[in-house]
Amino acid sequence: MSDIPYALPDAAGHFGQYGGIFVAETLIPALDELRLAYDEARCDPAFIAEFEYELKHYVGRPSPIYHARRLSDELGGAQIYLKREDLNHTGAHKVNNCIGQAMLARRMGKKRVIAETGAGQHGVASATVAARYGMECVVYMGSEDVRRQAANVYRMKLLGASVVPVESGSKTLKDALNEAMRDWVTNISSTFYIIGTVAGPHPYPMMVRDFQTVIGKEAIVQMPELCGRQPDAVIACVGGGSNAMGIFHPYIGYDEVRLIGVEAAGDGIASGRHAASLTAGRPGVLHGNRTYLLQDANGQIIETHSVSAGLDYPGVGPEHAWLKDTGRAEYATIDDAEALAAFHRLCLTEGIIPALESSHALAHAMKIAPTMGKDKVLLVNLSGRGDKDMHTVAEKSGIQF
Amino acid sequence: MSKIQATFERLQSQGRKALIPFITAGDPDPALTVPLMHTLVEAGADIIELGVPFSDPMADGPTIQRASERALAKGVSLRQVLGMVASFRADDNVTPVVLMGYANPIEAMGLDIFAEAAFDAGVDGVLVVDYPPEEGEAFAQAMNANALDPIFLLAPTSTPERIARVGELASGYVYYVSLKGVTGSAALDVASVAARIPELRAATGVPVGVGFGIRDAATAGAVAACADAVVVGSRIIEEIERSTPDTVCTRVKTLVADLRAGVDAGSCGTPPA
């Protein structure tokens, strides 16, 4: 299928020194059960066929690739292509993974799924698939995020999920993750935990990546059809890093394709108010894996900031940590102002409203395109649509609905 | 012989079981931690588990998380926790102290640097909640190289293979988590705990402490009748939460003395009804 030059993670879930299973003993049986079930499912042709059917008929895949011609012309350099994950059902790449995990939950006989969410996109995707497969769904969400993302909270409730506001710690995504882990360890036999990104204890980073690689696999077929060759660079935003792993991984064996992850610089790296764990963090252990973390000198996890709630996380998937150290992928940063400018520009030049997360990847493409020849090709993973960000953008522009 | 091993041998020769209270270092205030540690000993603690505060205590329930948050709000770091142990040691060179916490503060300091500093401060054992045996080998080596006991968790769901693996790495004692769930959860099922203890003791070759869900003297006694040690955490933190700085030592002393009486009643072979 692919010529990925490495077979990672290893059996213990390690990507070099990263990844692993850093959890309390009480969670080990749940992870063992999950690993065995996934090892079986991923080799089962019936499971794969059903996953592909769901992606096609429920999500609407393959998502198209679109040549942003006006934007490229205005910038006067490399041609920018957009992988349109924003056109998926529920409006982002998150649903690819949720379908895979919900199918696995059903196969394991679990009738209850739980999820953590920051902005609410993974919560909405989880609630969506739970409704689709007739499962009870509980979504943990920091109380601060519940307040900021009222529309998504309502959306989850419409889909039949209960949303539990988390009051501990910084009341944001990382605390929601802690709380979901506690629920899981307490309700292990009945409950499947749908993690939304390529982080957490093994097998999550591998499993979520595998479900998301549909993005890159499609792109590898679509790009030659569209422009006769593979892109010079693939660009994706990185919070936990699932959309980036999904599009990067199938390209890892294509040495001539640069892989560029874009982290959220918030108010600027120098301000300390950002979410750029790979750029400004140090390796450590959080949420079940070893990876780059934003932490203080004493090893306490620090609060992050980004205009985009989906990138507002102090860690990052362990495979990204490994790709950074090996040099196969490079990681850049884009601050809030640059992301917002890219957001507005895509609205006006192409009639596409991107998610603020994806706007980071787009902003980086817009930054480097003018320095490249017109024959060069950049593929940006437009991981989600921006409807959910209306309030944030309006607020930044001083507009009230 | 380590202080922890010596403690268990002494208790065994007396026909008694160990009481291991847990408090979080720096809660409710860094200045109260050392006095509280002495209070625990006066009330009958055999070993002290001292929690190292962490921003994301994933395996703990809300009570211990609040204790962590209070300590962090006062800026308590791992180095300060070691300082507290060192000042405790100025007046008590007998009672074993076990640090309990999460991997990241230790890794941020550096595993070997931490192990040396912990030994110098007078720490006897370390339990890192998110180092299961799979990820715990470097940790166990660093502990062994510095005469510290690496303590590991075991759960009702641990398989015989895992129990054997923990047995290879662990010294001091193993901490059997009696409930599925997090610290501070509902009451435990003593009979199902009792059924597992002989197997755990035989397979690991070290004493077995039981914790999670022990909230009163009666349960402490029932657990003491079968286990080698009884660990109580959330209940003590709750008592700290209900106290003022003036009353905290008195209230904790009363509670722990009561638990002590429960443990002694249980370990004399007369578990309370």
mmCIF file of C-alpha atoms in Angstrom, chain A residues 100-280:
data_model
loop_
_atom_site.group_PDB
_atom_site.id
_atom_site.type_symbol
_atom_site.label_atom_id
_atom_site.label_comp_id
_atom_site.label_asym_id
_atom_site.label_seq_id
_atom_site.Cartn_x
_atom_site.Cartn_y
_atom_site.Cartn_z
ATOM 1 C CA GLY A 100 -13.790 4.389 13.188
ATOM 2 C CA GLN A 101 -13.836 4.449 16.971
ATOM 3 C CA ALA A 102 -17.637 4.147 17.235
ATOM 4 C CA MET A 103 -17.540 1.114 14.931
ATOM 5 C CA LEU A 104 -14.857 -0.359 17.178
ATOM 6 C CA ALA A 105 -16.943 0.410 20.283
ATOM 7 C CA ARG A 106 -19.898 -1.402 18.773
ATOM 8 C CA ARG A 107 -17.683 -4.357 17.862
ATOM 9 C CA MET A 108 -16.465 -4.482 21.488
ATOM 10 C CA GLY A 109 -20.035 -4.442 22.781
ATOM 11 C CA LYS A 110 -19.734 -1.048 24.475
ATOM 12 C CA LYS A 111 -23.031 0.789 24.667
ATOM 13 C CA ARG A 112 -21.716 4.044 26.086
ATOM 14 C CA VAL A 113 -19.135 6.372 24.574
ATOM 15 C CA ILE A 114 -17.430 9.322 26.221
ATOM 16 C CA ALA A 115 -15.337 12.088 24.708
ATOM 17 C CA GLU A 116 -13.481 15.218 25.689
ATOM 18 C CA THR A 117 -13.813 18.389 23.690
ATOM 19 C CA GLY A 118 -12.305 21.855 23.592
ATOM 20 C CA ALA A 119 -14.093 23.969 21.004
ATOM 21 C CA GLY A 120 -16.740 21.319 20.701
ATOM 22 C CA GLN A 121 -15.904 19.934 17.237
ATOM 23 C CA HIS A 122 -14.791 16.533 18.480
ATOM 24 C CA GLY A 123 -17.719 16.552 20.913
ATOM 25 C CA VAL A 124 -20.131 17.226 18.069
ATOM 26 C CA ALA A 125 -18.533 14.540 15.912
ATOM 27 C CA SER A 126 -18.713 12.052 18.798
ATOM 28 C CA ALA A 127 -22.346 12.941 19.557
ATOM 29 C CA THR A 128 -23.097 12.560 15.849
ATOM 30 C CA VAL A 129 -21.707 9.051 15.543
ATOM 31 C CA ALA A 130 -23.227 8.044 18.883
ATOM 32 C CA ALA A 131 -26.632 9.026 17.496
ATOM 33 C CA ARG A 132 -25.828 7.219 14.249
ATOM 34 C CA TYR A 133 -24.960 3.957 16.096
ATOM 35 C CA GLY A 134 -27.540 4.277 18.894
ATOM 36 C CA MET A 135 -25.112 4.733 21.776
ATOM 37 C CA GLU A 136 -25.282 6.796 24.937
ATOM 38 C CA CYS A 137 -22.817 9.685 24.707
ATOM 39 C CA VAL A 138 -21.279 11.827 27.453
ATOM 40 C CA VAL A 139 -19.019 14.720 26.477
ATOM 41 C CA TYR A 140 -16.666 16.361 28.957
ATOM 42 C CA MET A 141 -15.986 20.011 28.290
ATOM 43 C CA GLY A 142 -14.205 22.630 30.391
ATOM 44 C CA SER A 143 -16.753 25.010 31.915
ATOM 45 C CA GLU A 144 -14.853 27.916 30.375
ATOM 46 C CA ASP A 145 -15.262 26.307 26.941
ATOM 47 C CA VAL A 146 -18.952 25.552 27.616
ATOM 48 C CA ARG A 147 -19.439 29.265 28.110
ATOM 49 C CA ARG A 148 -17.436 30.238 25.003
ATOM 50 C CA GLN A 149 -18.966 27.601 22.697
ATOM 51 C CA ALA A 150 -22.668 27.722 23.517
ATOM 52 C CA ALA A 151 -23.769 26.840 19.968
ATOM 53 C CA ASN A 152 -21.742 23.637 19.894
ATOM 54 C CA VAL A 153 -23.028 22.691 23.354
ATOM 55 C CA TYR A 154 -26.563 23.026 22.040
ATOM 56 C CA ARG A 155 -25.635 21.054 18.921
ATOM 57 C CA MET A 156 -24.366 18.160 21.058
ATOM 58 C CA LYS A 157 -27.566 18.198 23.100
ATOM 59 C CA LEU A 158 -29.676 18.166 19.926
ATOM 60 C CA LEU A 159 -27.772 15.039 18.937
ATOM 61 C CA GLY A 160 -28.743 13.408 22.219
ATOM 62 C CA ALA A 161 -25.458 13.721 24.102
ATOM 63 C CA SER A 162 -25.084 14.968 27.654
ATOM 64 C CA VAL A 163 -22.437 17.633 28.126
ATOM 65 C CA VAL A 164 -20.663 17.678 31.482
ATOM 66 C CA PRO A 165 -18.969 20.987 32.350
ATOM 67 C CA VAL A 166 -15.576 20.432 34.011
ATOM 68 C CA GLU A 167 -14.768 22.874 36.801
ATOM 69 C CA SER A 168 -11.308 21.644 37.788
ATOM 70 C CA GLY A 169 -7.895 23.049 36.877
ATOM 71 C CA SER A 170 -7.942 25.606 34.068
ATOM 72 C CA LYS A 171 -11.491 24.518 33.055
ATOM 73 C CA THR A 172 -10.394 23.875 29.454
ATOM 74 C CA LEU A 173 -9.546 20.975 27.140
ATOM 75 C CA LYS A 174 -6.786 19.363 29.193
ATOM 76 C CA ASP A 175 -9.049 19.279 32.248
ATOM 77 C CA ALA A 176 -11.866 17.789 30.179
ATOM 78 C CA LEU A 177 -9.414 15.069 29.125
ATOM 79 C CA ASN A 178 -8.482 14.378 32.758
ATOM 80 C CA GLU A 179 -12.159 14.075 33.638
ATOM 81 C CA ALA A 180 -12.949 11.781 30.713
ATOM 82 C CA MET A 181 -10.074 9.501 31.783
ATOM 83 C CA ARG A 182 -11.571 9.374 35.293
ATOM 84 C CA ASP A 183 -14.973 8.433 33.900
ATOM 85 C CA TRP A 184 -13.358 5.727 31.784
ATOM 86 C CA VAL A 185 -11.401 4.178 34.645
ATOM 87 C CA THR A 186 -14.591 4.126 36.740
ATOM 88 C CA ASN A 187 -16.834 2.647 34.006
ATOM 89 C CA ILE A 188 -14.354 0.492 32.121
ATOM 90 C CA SER A 189 -16.633 -2.424 31.313
ATOM 91 C CA SER A 190 -19.467 -0.434 29.717
ATOM 92 C CA THR A 191 -17.620 2.512 28.230
ATOM 93 C CA PHE A 192 -15.522 3.331 25.177
ATOM 94 C CA TYR A 193 -13.439 6.508 25.308
ATOM 95 C CA ILE A 194 -13.284 8.243 21.909
ATOM 96 C CA ILE A 195 -10.114 10.356 22.020
ATOM 97 C CA GLY A 196 -10.215 13.070 19.373
ATOM 98 C CA THR A 197 -6.577 13.458 18.511
ATOM 99 C CA VAL A 198 -3.348 11.524 17.916
ATOM 100 C CA ALA A 199 -2.348 11.773 21.585
ATOM 101 C CA GLY A 200 -3.031 9.773 24.745
ATOM 102 C CA PRO A 201 -1.779 6.320 25.702
ATOM 103 C CA HIS A 202 -1.061 3.643 23.072
ATOM 104 C CA PRO A 203 -2.935 2.590 20.941
ATOM 105 C CA TYR A 204 -4.712 5.947 20.532
ATOM 106 C CA PRO A 205 -1.982 7.872 18.658
ATOM 107 C CA MET A 206 -1.661 5.025 16.161
ATOM 108 C CA MET A 207 -5.370 4.268 15.880
ATOM 109 C CA VAL A 208 -6.497 7.870 15.404
ATOM 110 C CA ARG A 209 -3.728 8.374 12.847
ATOM 111 C CA ASP A 210 -4.811 5.261 10.959
ATOM 112 C CA PHE A 211 -8.429 6.436 10.776
ATOM 113 C CA GLN A 212 -7.329 9.898 9.625
ATOM 114 C CA THR A 213 -4.872 8.743 6.944
ATOM 115 C CA VAL A 214 -7.804 8.587 4.545
ATOM 116 C CA ILE A 215 -7.061 12.305 4.053
ATOM 117 C CA GLY A 216 -3.519 11.780 2.786
ATOM 118 C CA LYS A 217 -4.334 8.620 0.855
ATOM 119 C CA GLU A 218 -6.988 10.488 -1.122
ATOM 120 C CA ALA A 219 -4.646 13.410 -1.715
ATOM 121 C CA ILE A 220 -1.953 11.137 -3.144
ATOM 122 C CA VAL A 221 -4.442 9.971 -5.769
ATOM 123 C CA GLN A 222 -6.059 13.366 -6.367
ATOM 124 C CA MET A 223 -3.002 15.597 -6.760
ATOM 125 C CA PRO A 224 -1.603 13.903 -9.894
ATOM 126 C CA GLU A 225 -5.099 14.017 -11.418
ATOM 127 C CA LEU A 226 -5.377 17.736 -10.727
ATOM 128 C CA CYS A 227 -1.897 19.047 -11.440
ATOM 129 C CA GLY A 228 0.070 16.125 -12.733
ATOM 130 C CA ARG A 229 2.226 15.576 -9.684
ATOM 131 C CA GLN A 230 2.516 15.521 -5.929
ATOM 132 C CA PRO A 231 2.824 18.855 -4.083
ATOM 133 C CA ASP A 232 6.129 20.417 -3.070
ATOM 134 C CA ALA A 233 4.830 20.822 0.454
ATOM 135 C CA VAL A 234 1.878 19.628 2.516
ATOM 136 C CA ILE A 235 0.828 22.109 5.183
ATOM 137 C CA ALA A 236 -1.480 21.408 8.146
ATOM 138 C CA CYS A 237 -2.230 22.978 11.498
ATOM 139 C CA VAL A 238 -1.135 21.136 14.635
ATOM 140 C CA GLY A 239 -2.854 21.242 18.008
ATOM 141 C CA GLY A 240 -2.966 17.621 19.112
ATOM 142 C CA GLY A 241 -2.150 16.979 15.466
ATOM 143 C CA SER A 242 -4.742 14.579 14.051
ATOM 144 C CA ASN A 243 -5.513 16.327 10.775
ATOM 145 C CA ALA A 244 -1.798 16.848 10.198
ATOM 146 C CA MET A 245 -0.931 13.195 10.907
ATOM 147 C CA GLY A 246 -3.814 12.169 8.647
ATOM 148 C CA ILE A 247 -2.440 14.037 5.664
ATOM 149 C CA PHE A 248 1.302 13.696 6.483
ATOM 150 C CA HIS A 249 1.527 9.994 7.160
ATOM 151 C CA PRO A 250 0.821 8.666 3.662
ATOM 152 C CA TYR A 251 3.330 11.232 2.329
ATOM 153 C CA ILE A 252 6.182 10.280 4.665
ATOM 154 C CA GLY A 253 7.712 7.981 2.040
ATOM 155 C CA TYR A 254 7.630 10.768 -0.567
ATOM 156 C CA ASP A 255 11.004 12.339 0.227
ATOM 157 C CA GLU A 256 10.522 15.231 -2.176
ATOM 158 C CA VAL A 257 7.355 16.406 -0.409
ATOM 159 C CA ARG A 258 8.017 18.770 2.508
ATOM 160 C CA LEU A 259 5.716 18.246 5.500
ATOM 161 C CA ILE A 260 5.022 21.443 7.403
ATOM 162 C CA GLY A 261 3.030 21.491 10.636
ATOM 163 C CA VAL A 262 1.804 24.875 11.850
ATOM 164 C CA GLU A 263 1.383 25.547 15.550
ATOM 165 C CA ALA A 264 -0.583 28.336 17.193
ATOM 166 C CA ALA A 265 1.637 31.215 18.314
ATOM 167 C CA GLY A 266 -1.313 32.980 20.007
ATOM 168 C CA ASP A 267 -0.139 36.450 21.037
ATOM 169 C CA GLY A 268 3.364 35.532 19.841
ATOM 170 C CA ILE A 269 5.895 32.984 21.105
ATOM 171 C CA ALA A 270 7.759 35.691 23.037
ATOM 172 C CA SER A 271 4.565 36.645 24.910
ATOM 173 C CA GLY A 272 4.362 33.209 26.491
ATOM 174 C CA ARG A 273 0.666 33.182 25.537
ATOM 175 C CA HIS A 274 0.627 30.523 22.832
ATOM 176 C CA ALA A 275 0.037 26.808 22.235
ATOM 177 C CA ALA A 276 3.217 25.871 20.331
ATOM 178 C CA SER A 277 4.396 22.770 22.204
ATOM 179 C CA LEU A 278 6.795 21.518 19.511
ATOM 180 C CA THR A 279 8.309 24.944 18.940
ATOM 181 C CA ALA A 280 8.573 26.169 22.524
#
